[in-house]
XYZ file of C-alpha atoms in Angstrom:
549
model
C -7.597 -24.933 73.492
C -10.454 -22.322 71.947
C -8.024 -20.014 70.991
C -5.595 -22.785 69.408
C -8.186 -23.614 67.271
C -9.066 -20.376 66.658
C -5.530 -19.487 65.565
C -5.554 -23.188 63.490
C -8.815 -21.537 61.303
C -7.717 -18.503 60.849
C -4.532 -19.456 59.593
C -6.351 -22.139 57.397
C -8.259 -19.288 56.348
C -5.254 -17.055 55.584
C -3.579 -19.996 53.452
C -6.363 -20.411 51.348
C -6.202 -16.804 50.432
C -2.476 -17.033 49.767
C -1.549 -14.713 46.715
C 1.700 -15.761 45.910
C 1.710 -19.545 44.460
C 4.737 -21.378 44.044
C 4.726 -24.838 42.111
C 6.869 -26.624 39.261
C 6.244 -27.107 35.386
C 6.475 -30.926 34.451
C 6.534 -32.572 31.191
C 3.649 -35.037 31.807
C 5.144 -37.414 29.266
C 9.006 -37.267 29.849
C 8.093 -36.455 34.030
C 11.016 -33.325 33.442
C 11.045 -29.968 34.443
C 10.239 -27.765 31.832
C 12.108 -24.486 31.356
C 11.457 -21.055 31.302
C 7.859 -21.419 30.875
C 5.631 -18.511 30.888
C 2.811 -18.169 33.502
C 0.909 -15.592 33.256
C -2.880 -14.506 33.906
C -5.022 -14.207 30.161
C -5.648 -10.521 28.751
C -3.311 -9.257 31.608
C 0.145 -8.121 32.082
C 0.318 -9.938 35.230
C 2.920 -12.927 34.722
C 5.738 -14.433 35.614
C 9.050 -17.120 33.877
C 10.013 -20.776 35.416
C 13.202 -21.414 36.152
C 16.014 -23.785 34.624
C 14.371 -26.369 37.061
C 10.779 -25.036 36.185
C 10.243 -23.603 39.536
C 8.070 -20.414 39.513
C 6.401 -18.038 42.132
C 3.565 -15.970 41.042
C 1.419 -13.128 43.178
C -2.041 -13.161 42.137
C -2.937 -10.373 44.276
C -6.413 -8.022 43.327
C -7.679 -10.917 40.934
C -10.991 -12.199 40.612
C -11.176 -15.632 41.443
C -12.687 -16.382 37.537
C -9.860 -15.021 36.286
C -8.052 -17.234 34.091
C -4.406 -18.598 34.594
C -2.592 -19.355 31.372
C 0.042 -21.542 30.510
C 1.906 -21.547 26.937
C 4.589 -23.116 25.594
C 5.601 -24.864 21.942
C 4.714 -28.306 21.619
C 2.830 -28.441 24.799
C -1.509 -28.118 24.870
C -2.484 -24.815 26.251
C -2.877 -25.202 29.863
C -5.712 -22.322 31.160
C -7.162 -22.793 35.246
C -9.231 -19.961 37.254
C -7.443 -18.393 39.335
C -9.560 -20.011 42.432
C -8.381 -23.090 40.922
C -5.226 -22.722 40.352
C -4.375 -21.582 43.826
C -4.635 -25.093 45.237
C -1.081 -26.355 43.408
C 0.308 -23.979 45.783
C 3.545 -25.802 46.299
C 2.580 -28.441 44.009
C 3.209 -29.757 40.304
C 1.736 -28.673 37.594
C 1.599 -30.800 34.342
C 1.834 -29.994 30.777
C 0.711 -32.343 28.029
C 2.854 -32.607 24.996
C 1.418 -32.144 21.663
C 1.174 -34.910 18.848
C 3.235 -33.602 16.160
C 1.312 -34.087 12.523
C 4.530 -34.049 10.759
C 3.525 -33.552 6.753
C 5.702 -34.143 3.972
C 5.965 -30.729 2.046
C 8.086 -31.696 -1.692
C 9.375 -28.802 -3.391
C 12.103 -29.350 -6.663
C 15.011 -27.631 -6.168
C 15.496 -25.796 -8.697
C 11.966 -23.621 -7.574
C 13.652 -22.242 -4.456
C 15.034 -18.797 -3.957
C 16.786 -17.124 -1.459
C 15.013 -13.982 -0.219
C 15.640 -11.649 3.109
C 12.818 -10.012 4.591
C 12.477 -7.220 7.348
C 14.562 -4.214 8.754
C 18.309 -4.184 8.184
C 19.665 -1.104 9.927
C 22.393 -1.278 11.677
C 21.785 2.199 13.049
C 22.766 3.279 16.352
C 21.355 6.051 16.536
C 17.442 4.860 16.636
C 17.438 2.080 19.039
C 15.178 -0.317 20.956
C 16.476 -0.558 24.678
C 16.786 -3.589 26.747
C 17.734 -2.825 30.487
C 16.542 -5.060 33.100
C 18.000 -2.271 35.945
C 15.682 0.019 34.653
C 12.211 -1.336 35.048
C 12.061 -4.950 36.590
C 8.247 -5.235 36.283
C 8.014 -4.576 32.489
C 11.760 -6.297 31.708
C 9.895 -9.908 30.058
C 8.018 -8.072 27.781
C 7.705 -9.321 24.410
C 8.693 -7.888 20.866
C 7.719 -8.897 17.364
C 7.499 -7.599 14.147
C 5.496 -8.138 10.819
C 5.792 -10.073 7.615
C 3.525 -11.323 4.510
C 5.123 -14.408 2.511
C 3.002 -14.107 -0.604
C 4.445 -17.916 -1.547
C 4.923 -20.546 0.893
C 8.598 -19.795 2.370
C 11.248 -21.755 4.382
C 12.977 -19.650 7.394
C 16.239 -20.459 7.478
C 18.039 -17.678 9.798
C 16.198 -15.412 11.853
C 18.600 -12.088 12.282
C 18.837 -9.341 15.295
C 20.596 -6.224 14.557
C 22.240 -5.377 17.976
C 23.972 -1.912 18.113
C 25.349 -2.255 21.765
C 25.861 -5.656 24.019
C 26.832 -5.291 27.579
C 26.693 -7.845 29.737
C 28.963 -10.315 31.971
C 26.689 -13.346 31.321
C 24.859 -15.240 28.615
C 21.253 -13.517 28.048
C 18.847 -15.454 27.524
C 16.251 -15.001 24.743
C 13.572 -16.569 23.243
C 12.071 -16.688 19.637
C 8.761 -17.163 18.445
C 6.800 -17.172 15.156
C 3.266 -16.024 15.362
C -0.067 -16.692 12.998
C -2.193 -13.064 12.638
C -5.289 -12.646 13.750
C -6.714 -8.633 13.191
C -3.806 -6.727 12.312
C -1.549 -8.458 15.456
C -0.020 -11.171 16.336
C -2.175 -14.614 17.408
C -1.134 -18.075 17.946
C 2.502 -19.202 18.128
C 3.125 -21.638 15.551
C 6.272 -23.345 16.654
C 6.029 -26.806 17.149
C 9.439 -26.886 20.034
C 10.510 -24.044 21.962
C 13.347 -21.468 20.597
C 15.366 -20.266 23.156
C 18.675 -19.051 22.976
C 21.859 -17.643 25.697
C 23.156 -15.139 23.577
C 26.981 -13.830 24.122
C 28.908 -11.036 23.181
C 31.003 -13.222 20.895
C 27.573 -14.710 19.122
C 27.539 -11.308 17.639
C 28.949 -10.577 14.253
C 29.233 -7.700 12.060
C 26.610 -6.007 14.467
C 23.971 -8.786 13.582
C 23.286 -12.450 15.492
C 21.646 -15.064 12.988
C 20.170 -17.786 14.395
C 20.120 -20.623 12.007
C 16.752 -22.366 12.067
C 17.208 -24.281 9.209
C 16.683 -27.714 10.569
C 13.276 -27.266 12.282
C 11.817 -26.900 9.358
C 9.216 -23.766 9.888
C 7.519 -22.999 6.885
C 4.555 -20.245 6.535
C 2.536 -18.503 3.972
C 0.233 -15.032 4.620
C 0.918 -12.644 7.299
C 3.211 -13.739 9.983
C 4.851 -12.261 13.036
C 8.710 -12.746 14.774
C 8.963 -12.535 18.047
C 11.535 -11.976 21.005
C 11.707 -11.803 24.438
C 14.067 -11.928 27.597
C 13.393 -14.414 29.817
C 15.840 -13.303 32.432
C 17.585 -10.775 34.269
C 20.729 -9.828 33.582
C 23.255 -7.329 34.305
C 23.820 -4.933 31.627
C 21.676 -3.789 28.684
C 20.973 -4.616 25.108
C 20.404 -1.997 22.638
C 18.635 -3.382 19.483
C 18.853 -1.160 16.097
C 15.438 0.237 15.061
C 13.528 1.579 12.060
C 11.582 4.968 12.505
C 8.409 5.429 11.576
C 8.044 1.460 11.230
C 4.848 -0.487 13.051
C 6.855 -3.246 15.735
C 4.282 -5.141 18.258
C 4.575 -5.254 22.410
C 2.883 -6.669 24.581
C 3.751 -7.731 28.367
C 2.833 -11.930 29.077
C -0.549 -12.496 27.927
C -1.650 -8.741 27.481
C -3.193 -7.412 24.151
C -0.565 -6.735 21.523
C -0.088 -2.924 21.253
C 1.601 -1.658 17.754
C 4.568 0.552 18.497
C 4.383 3.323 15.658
C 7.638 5.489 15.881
C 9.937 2.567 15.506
C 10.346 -1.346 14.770
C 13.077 -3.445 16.033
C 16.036 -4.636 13.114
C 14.700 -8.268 12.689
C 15.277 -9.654 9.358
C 15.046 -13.272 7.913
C 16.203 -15.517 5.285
C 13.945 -17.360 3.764
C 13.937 -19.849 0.902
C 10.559 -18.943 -1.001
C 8.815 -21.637 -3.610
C 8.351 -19.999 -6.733
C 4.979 -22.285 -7.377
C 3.974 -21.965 -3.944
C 1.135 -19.725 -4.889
C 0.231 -16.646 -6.653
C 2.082 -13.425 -6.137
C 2.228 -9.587 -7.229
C 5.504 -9.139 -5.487
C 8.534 -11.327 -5.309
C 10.039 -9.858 -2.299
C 6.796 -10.617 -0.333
C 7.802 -8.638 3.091
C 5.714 -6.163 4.192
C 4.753 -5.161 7.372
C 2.251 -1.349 9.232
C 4.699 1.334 9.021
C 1.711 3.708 10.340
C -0.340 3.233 7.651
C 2.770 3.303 4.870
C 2.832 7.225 5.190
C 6.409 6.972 6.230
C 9.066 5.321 4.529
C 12.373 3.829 5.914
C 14.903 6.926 7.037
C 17.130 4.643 8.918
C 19.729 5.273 6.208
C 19.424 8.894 6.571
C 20.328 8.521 9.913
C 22.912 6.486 9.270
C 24.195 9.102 7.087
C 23.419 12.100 9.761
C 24.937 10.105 12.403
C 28.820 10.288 10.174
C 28.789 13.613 9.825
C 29.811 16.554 12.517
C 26.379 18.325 12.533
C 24.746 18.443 15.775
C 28.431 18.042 17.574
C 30.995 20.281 16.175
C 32.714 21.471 19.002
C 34.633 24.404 16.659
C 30.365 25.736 15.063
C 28.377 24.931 18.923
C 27.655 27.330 21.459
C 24.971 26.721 24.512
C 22.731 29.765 25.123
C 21.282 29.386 29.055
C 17.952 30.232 28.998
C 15.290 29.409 32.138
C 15.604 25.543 32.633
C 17.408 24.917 29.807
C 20.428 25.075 27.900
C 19.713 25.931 24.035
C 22.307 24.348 21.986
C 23.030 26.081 18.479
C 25.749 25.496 15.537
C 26.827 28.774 13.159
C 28.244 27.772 10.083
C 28.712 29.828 6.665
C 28.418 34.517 6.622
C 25.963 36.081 5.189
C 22.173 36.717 6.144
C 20.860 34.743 8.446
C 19.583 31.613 8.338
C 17.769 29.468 11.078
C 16.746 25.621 10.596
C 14.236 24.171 13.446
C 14.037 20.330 13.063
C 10.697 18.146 13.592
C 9.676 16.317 17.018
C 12.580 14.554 18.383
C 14.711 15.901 15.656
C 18.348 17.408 15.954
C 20.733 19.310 14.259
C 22.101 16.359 11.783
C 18.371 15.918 10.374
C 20.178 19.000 8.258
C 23.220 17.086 7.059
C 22.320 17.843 3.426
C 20.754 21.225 3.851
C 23.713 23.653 5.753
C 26.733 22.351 3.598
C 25.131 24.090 0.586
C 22.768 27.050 2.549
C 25.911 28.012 4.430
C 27.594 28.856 1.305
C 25.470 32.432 1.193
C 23.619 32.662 4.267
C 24.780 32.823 7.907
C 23.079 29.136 8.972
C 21.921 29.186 12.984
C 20.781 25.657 13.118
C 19.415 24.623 16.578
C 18.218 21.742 19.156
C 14.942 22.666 20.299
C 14.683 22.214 24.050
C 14.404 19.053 25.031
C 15.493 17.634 21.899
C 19.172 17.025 20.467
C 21.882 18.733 22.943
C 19.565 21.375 24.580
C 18.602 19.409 27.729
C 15.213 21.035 29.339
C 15.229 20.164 33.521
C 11.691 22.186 33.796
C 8.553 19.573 34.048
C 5.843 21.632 32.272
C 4.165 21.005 28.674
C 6.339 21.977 25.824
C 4.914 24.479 23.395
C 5.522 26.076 19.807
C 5.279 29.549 21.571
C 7.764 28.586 23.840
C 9.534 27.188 21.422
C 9.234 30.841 19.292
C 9.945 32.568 22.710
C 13.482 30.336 22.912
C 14.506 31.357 19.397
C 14.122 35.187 20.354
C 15.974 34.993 23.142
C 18.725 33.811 20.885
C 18.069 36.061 18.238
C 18.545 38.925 20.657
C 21.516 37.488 22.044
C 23.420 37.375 18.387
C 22.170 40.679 17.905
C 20.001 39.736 14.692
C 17.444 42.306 13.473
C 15.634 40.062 11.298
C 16.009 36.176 10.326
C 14.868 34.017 7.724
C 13.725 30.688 8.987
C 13.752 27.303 7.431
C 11.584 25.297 9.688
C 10.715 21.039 8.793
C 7.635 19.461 10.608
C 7.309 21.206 14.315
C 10.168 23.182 13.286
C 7.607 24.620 10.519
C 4.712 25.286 13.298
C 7.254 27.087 15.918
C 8.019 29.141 12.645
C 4.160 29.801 12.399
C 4.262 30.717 15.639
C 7.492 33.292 15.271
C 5.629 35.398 12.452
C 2.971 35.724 14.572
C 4.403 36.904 17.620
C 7.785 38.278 16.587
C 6.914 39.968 12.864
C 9.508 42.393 13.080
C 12.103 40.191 13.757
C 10.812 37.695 10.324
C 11.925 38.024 6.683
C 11.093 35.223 5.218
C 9.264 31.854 5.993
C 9.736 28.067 4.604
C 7.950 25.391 6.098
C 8.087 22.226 5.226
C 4.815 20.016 6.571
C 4.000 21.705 8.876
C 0.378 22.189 10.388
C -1.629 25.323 12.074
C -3.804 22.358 14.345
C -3.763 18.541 15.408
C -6.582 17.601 12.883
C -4.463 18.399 10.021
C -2.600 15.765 10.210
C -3.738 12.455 9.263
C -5.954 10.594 11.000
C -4.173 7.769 11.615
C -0.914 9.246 12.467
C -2.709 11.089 14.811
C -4.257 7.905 16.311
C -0.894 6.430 16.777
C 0.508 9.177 18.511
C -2.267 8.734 21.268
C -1.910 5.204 21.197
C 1.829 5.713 21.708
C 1.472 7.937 24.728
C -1.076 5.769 26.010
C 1.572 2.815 26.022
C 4.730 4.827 27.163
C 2.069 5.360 30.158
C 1.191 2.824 31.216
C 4.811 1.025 30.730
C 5.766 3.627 33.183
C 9.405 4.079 32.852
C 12.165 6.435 34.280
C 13.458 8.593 32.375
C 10.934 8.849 29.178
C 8.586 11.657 31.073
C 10.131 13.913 28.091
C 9.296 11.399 25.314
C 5.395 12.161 26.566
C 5.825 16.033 26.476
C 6.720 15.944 22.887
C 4.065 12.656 21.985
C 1.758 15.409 23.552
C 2.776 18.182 22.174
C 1.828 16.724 18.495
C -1.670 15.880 20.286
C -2.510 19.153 21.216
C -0.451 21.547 19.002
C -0.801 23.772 17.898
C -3.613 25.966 17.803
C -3.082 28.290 15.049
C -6.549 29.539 13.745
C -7.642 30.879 10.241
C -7.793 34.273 11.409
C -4.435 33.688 12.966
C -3.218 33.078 9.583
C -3.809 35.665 7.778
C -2.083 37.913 10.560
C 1.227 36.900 9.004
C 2.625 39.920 6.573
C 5.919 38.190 5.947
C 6.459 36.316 2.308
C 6.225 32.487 3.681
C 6.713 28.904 1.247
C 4.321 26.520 2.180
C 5.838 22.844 1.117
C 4.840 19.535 1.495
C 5.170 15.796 0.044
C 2.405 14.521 -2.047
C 2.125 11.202 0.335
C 2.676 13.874 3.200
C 0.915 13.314 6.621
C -0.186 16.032 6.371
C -3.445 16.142 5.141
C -3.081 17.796 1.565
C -6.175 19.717 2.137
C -4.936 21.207 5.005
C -1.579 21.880 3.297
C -3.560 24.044 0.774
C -5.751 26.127 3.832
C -2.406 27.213 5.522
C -1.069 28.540 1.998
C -4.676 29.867 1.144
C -5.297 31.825 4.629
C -1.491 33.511 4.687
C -1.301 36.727 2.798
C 0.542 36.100 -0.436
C 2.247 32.823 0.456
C 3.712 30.282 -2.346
C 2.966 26.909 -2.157
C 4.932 24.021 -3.590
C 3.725 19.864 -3.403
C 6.527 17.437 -4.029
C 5.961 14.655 -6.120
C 6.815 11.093 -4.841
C 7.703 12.258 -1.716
C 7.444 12.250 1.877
C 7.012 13.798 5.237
C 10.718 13.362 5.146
C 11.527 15.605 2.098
C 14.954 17.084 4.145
C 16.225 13.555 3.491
C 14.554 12.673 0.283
C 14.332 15.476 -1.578
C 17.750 17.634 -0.305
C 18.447 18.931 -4.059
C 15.284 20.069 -5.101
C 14.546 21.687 -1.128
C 18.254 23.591 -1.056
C 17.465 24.831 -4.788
C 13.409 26.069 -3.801
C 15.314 27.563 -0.238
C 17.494 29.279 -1.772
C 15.583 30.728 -4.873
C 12.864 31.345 -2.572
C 15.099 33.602 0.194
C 16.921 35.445 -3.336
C 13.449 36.679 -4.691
C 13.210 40.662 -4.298
């Protein structure tokens, strides 16, 4: 009998520490399950989604009994518990009170309404944002948003998702929500009733699905956030167009918001805006942190790249096998030669305007860096701008080049830094375009972003993106190219850069300064991305530059 109760107390015991809690979400006022509800644990990425019957299961393993549980959904009150709490609706229900809705009359004439659409509209598929539960189950209900500013008080009337790809045998279910700001990121959802959504193939038109939210009336004024996210798994994968170099917002169930600098998901919305809803200095009233506005939208550029035969002409490419990699190359045009290095996570197309016209007198040997484009690297160690140098000698050798001019954009520019330092015999001539001798010449917060990029491809911890952290890091710690370093270089080198460059202009003027008879040339109105908005003037300055005596 002592060692039945023994076993009763201990398994007491044992059920009182139970991690795992199972219960139900019920409307306290309509007694009804609610649906796909979010539980999750507050300032952690700990969380799970109810079911269609509002059923959930969540393991609260390693928490502190303080910790607080955190329930959220529109047109309910906030529901928050400790964790010690929490765990004794093990198996039980848990109710949610329904808000009172303050419904206010808002009059507007007519006539003072106009249509406006705000937000990214690529269609691109060549920059996208991937959804694919198969890949990562932990980090799958993750949440998405991106940024807006209605100067004037603004009705949403269609929300719109630019979806490249959809593959999938059943509906997917999504949900949309519309956030207040708070710091820079997104705060409170504003929705008065839940937005969800089972999106099909066929619910996709023209590569866009617009969900008309006309009727529930959402209007907001300031800074504003959209948001999306899966609620459930499904078989197949979603691939969402994206903007490069524009600020989007993650964050996984109640964790902080991170910003996502390289690229921002294609949401777009129509709004009608009231023309005396306030004051205004801009009409269009969209904006949204594209890294601090240093970099504009290329997604057109892309667009444009992605048309053309550049990076995959079967009759110009040739693979070179060099120690864990193969280095993919195009030739096009006779003549001198020519090379072109694209930036970090670049290809051959970022050239679509440059080797139609510099193949016309030079001998153009654009390539793929490893790891980037066509040239797949299988090695696992740090990527490097002398490696980098080392991979285009071994190719030089192998076409049996004696010397080589090299037009080099962003890294492409700092691997050519790193050629006329270590192979001078084998340089003519040098163009960069932004390119920088150390990390610290690029702007600060660019540079902050790319940590805070790596940090959160970390810790989402995903197969297959080990090689998006060797080039984040490579930017972080690359390169290393010192003022006496400099002015080792003997051969004639063109220093150019964009007057709203990220890199820093100062900088800009101590690489041209510390290199031996180097020219120097500043855009106006332009870029880091001068390649795609400044092709004319670049192919004329290449050219003149590689024709001086």
């Amino acid at each position: 009998m002592k060692k039945l109760n023994a076993l009763l107390i201990l398994f007491s015991a044992f059920s009182l520490n139970a991690q795992v809690i199972s219960g139900t979400i019920i409307s306290k006022n309509e007694n009804q399950p609610i649906s796909y509800v979010k539980i999750g644990v507050e300032k952690k990425t700990i969380g799970t989604i109810s079911d269609e019957k509002g059923k959930f299961s969540i393991d609260l393993s390693s928490l502190e009994p303080q910790q607080k549980i955190k329930i959220e959904v529109p047109g309910y009150e906030l529901y928050q518990e400790t964790v010690q709490d929490f765990k004794k609706h093990d198996q039980q229900k848990i109710f949610l009170t329904e808000k009172t809705k303050n419904i206010k009359e808002i009059a507007i004439k007519p006539k003072k309404l106009v249509d406006k659409n705000w937000g990214v509209n690529t269609k691109t598929k060549s920059v996208l944002y991937s959804v694919n539960p198969a890949l990562n189950k932990n980090n799958f209900l993750g949440e998405t948003a991106l940024e807006f500013n209605a100067k004037k008080r603004s009705k949403i009337k269609n929300i719109n998702l630019n979806i490249a790809r959809y593959t999938s045998s059943q509906p997917v279910l999504m949900r949309y929500s519309i956030y207040s700001e708070k710091n820079g990121f997104p705060d409170k959802n504003i929705l008065d009733e839940e937005i969800t959504v089972e999106l099909t193939e066929d619910m996709i038109k023209d590569g866009t699905y617009t969900l008309d939210v006309n009727d529930r009336n959402i209007w907001v004024q300031g800074k504003f956030f959209v948001g999306i996210q899966f609620l459930k798994d499904f078989d197949g994968s979603i691939k969402i167009s994206a903007a490069l170099f524009r600020t989007g917002f993650i964050r996984e169930f109640y964790g902080d918001w991170q910003k996502m600098s390289i690229a921002a998901p294609a949401i777009n919305i129509d709004v009608k805006m009231d023309k005396n809803g306030g004051n205004t200095e801009d009409e269009n009233a969209y904006s949204y942190d594209s890294a601090g506005g240093m970099f504009p939208d290329v997604s057109k550029y892309a667009e444009a790249a992605a048309l053309t035969a550049y990076g995959k002409d079967p009759s110009s490419g040739n693979y070179l096998k060099l120690k864990d990699t193969n280095l993919y190359y195009e030739i096009y045009g006779e003549g001198e030669p020519l090379v072109l290095l694209h930036g970090n996570s670049g290809s051959i197309k970022d050239y679509y305007q440059q080797i139609p016209v510099l193949a016309k007198q030079y001998k153009v040997i654009a390539i793929d860096t490893r790891g980037q484009g066509k040239s797949v690297d299988t090695s696992e160690k740090d990527f490097t701008y002398k490696q980098f140098a080392d991979d285009l000698k071994v190719l030089v050798d192998q076409l049996n080049l004696k010397k080589i001019n090299i037009a080099g954009w962003s890294d492409g520019g700092n691997t050519g830094l790193e050629f006329a330092l270590k192979y001078p015999e084998n340089l003519n001539k040098l163009v960069t375009i932004g390119a920088n001798a150390f990390p610290k010449g690029v702007d600060e917060k660019l540079f902050t972003y790319f940590k805070q990029q790596m940090h959160i491809i970390q810790m989402l911890n995903e197969p297959g993106r080990y090689n998006e952290i060797r080039l984040l890091n490579l930017m972080i710690t690359e390169p290393n190219i010192s003022k006496k370093d400099l002015n080792k270089i003997t051969s004639p080198v063109l220093i150019i850069a964009g007057d709203k460059d990220v890199i820093k202009p100062e900088h800009t003027e101590f690489i041209a300064k510390e290199i031996p008879h180097a020219e120097s040339k500043i855009y106006k109105d332009a870029s880091h991305m001068i390649p795609f908005e400044k092709a004319e003037e670049l192919n004329a300055d290449i050219l003149q530059f590689l024709g001086e005596k």
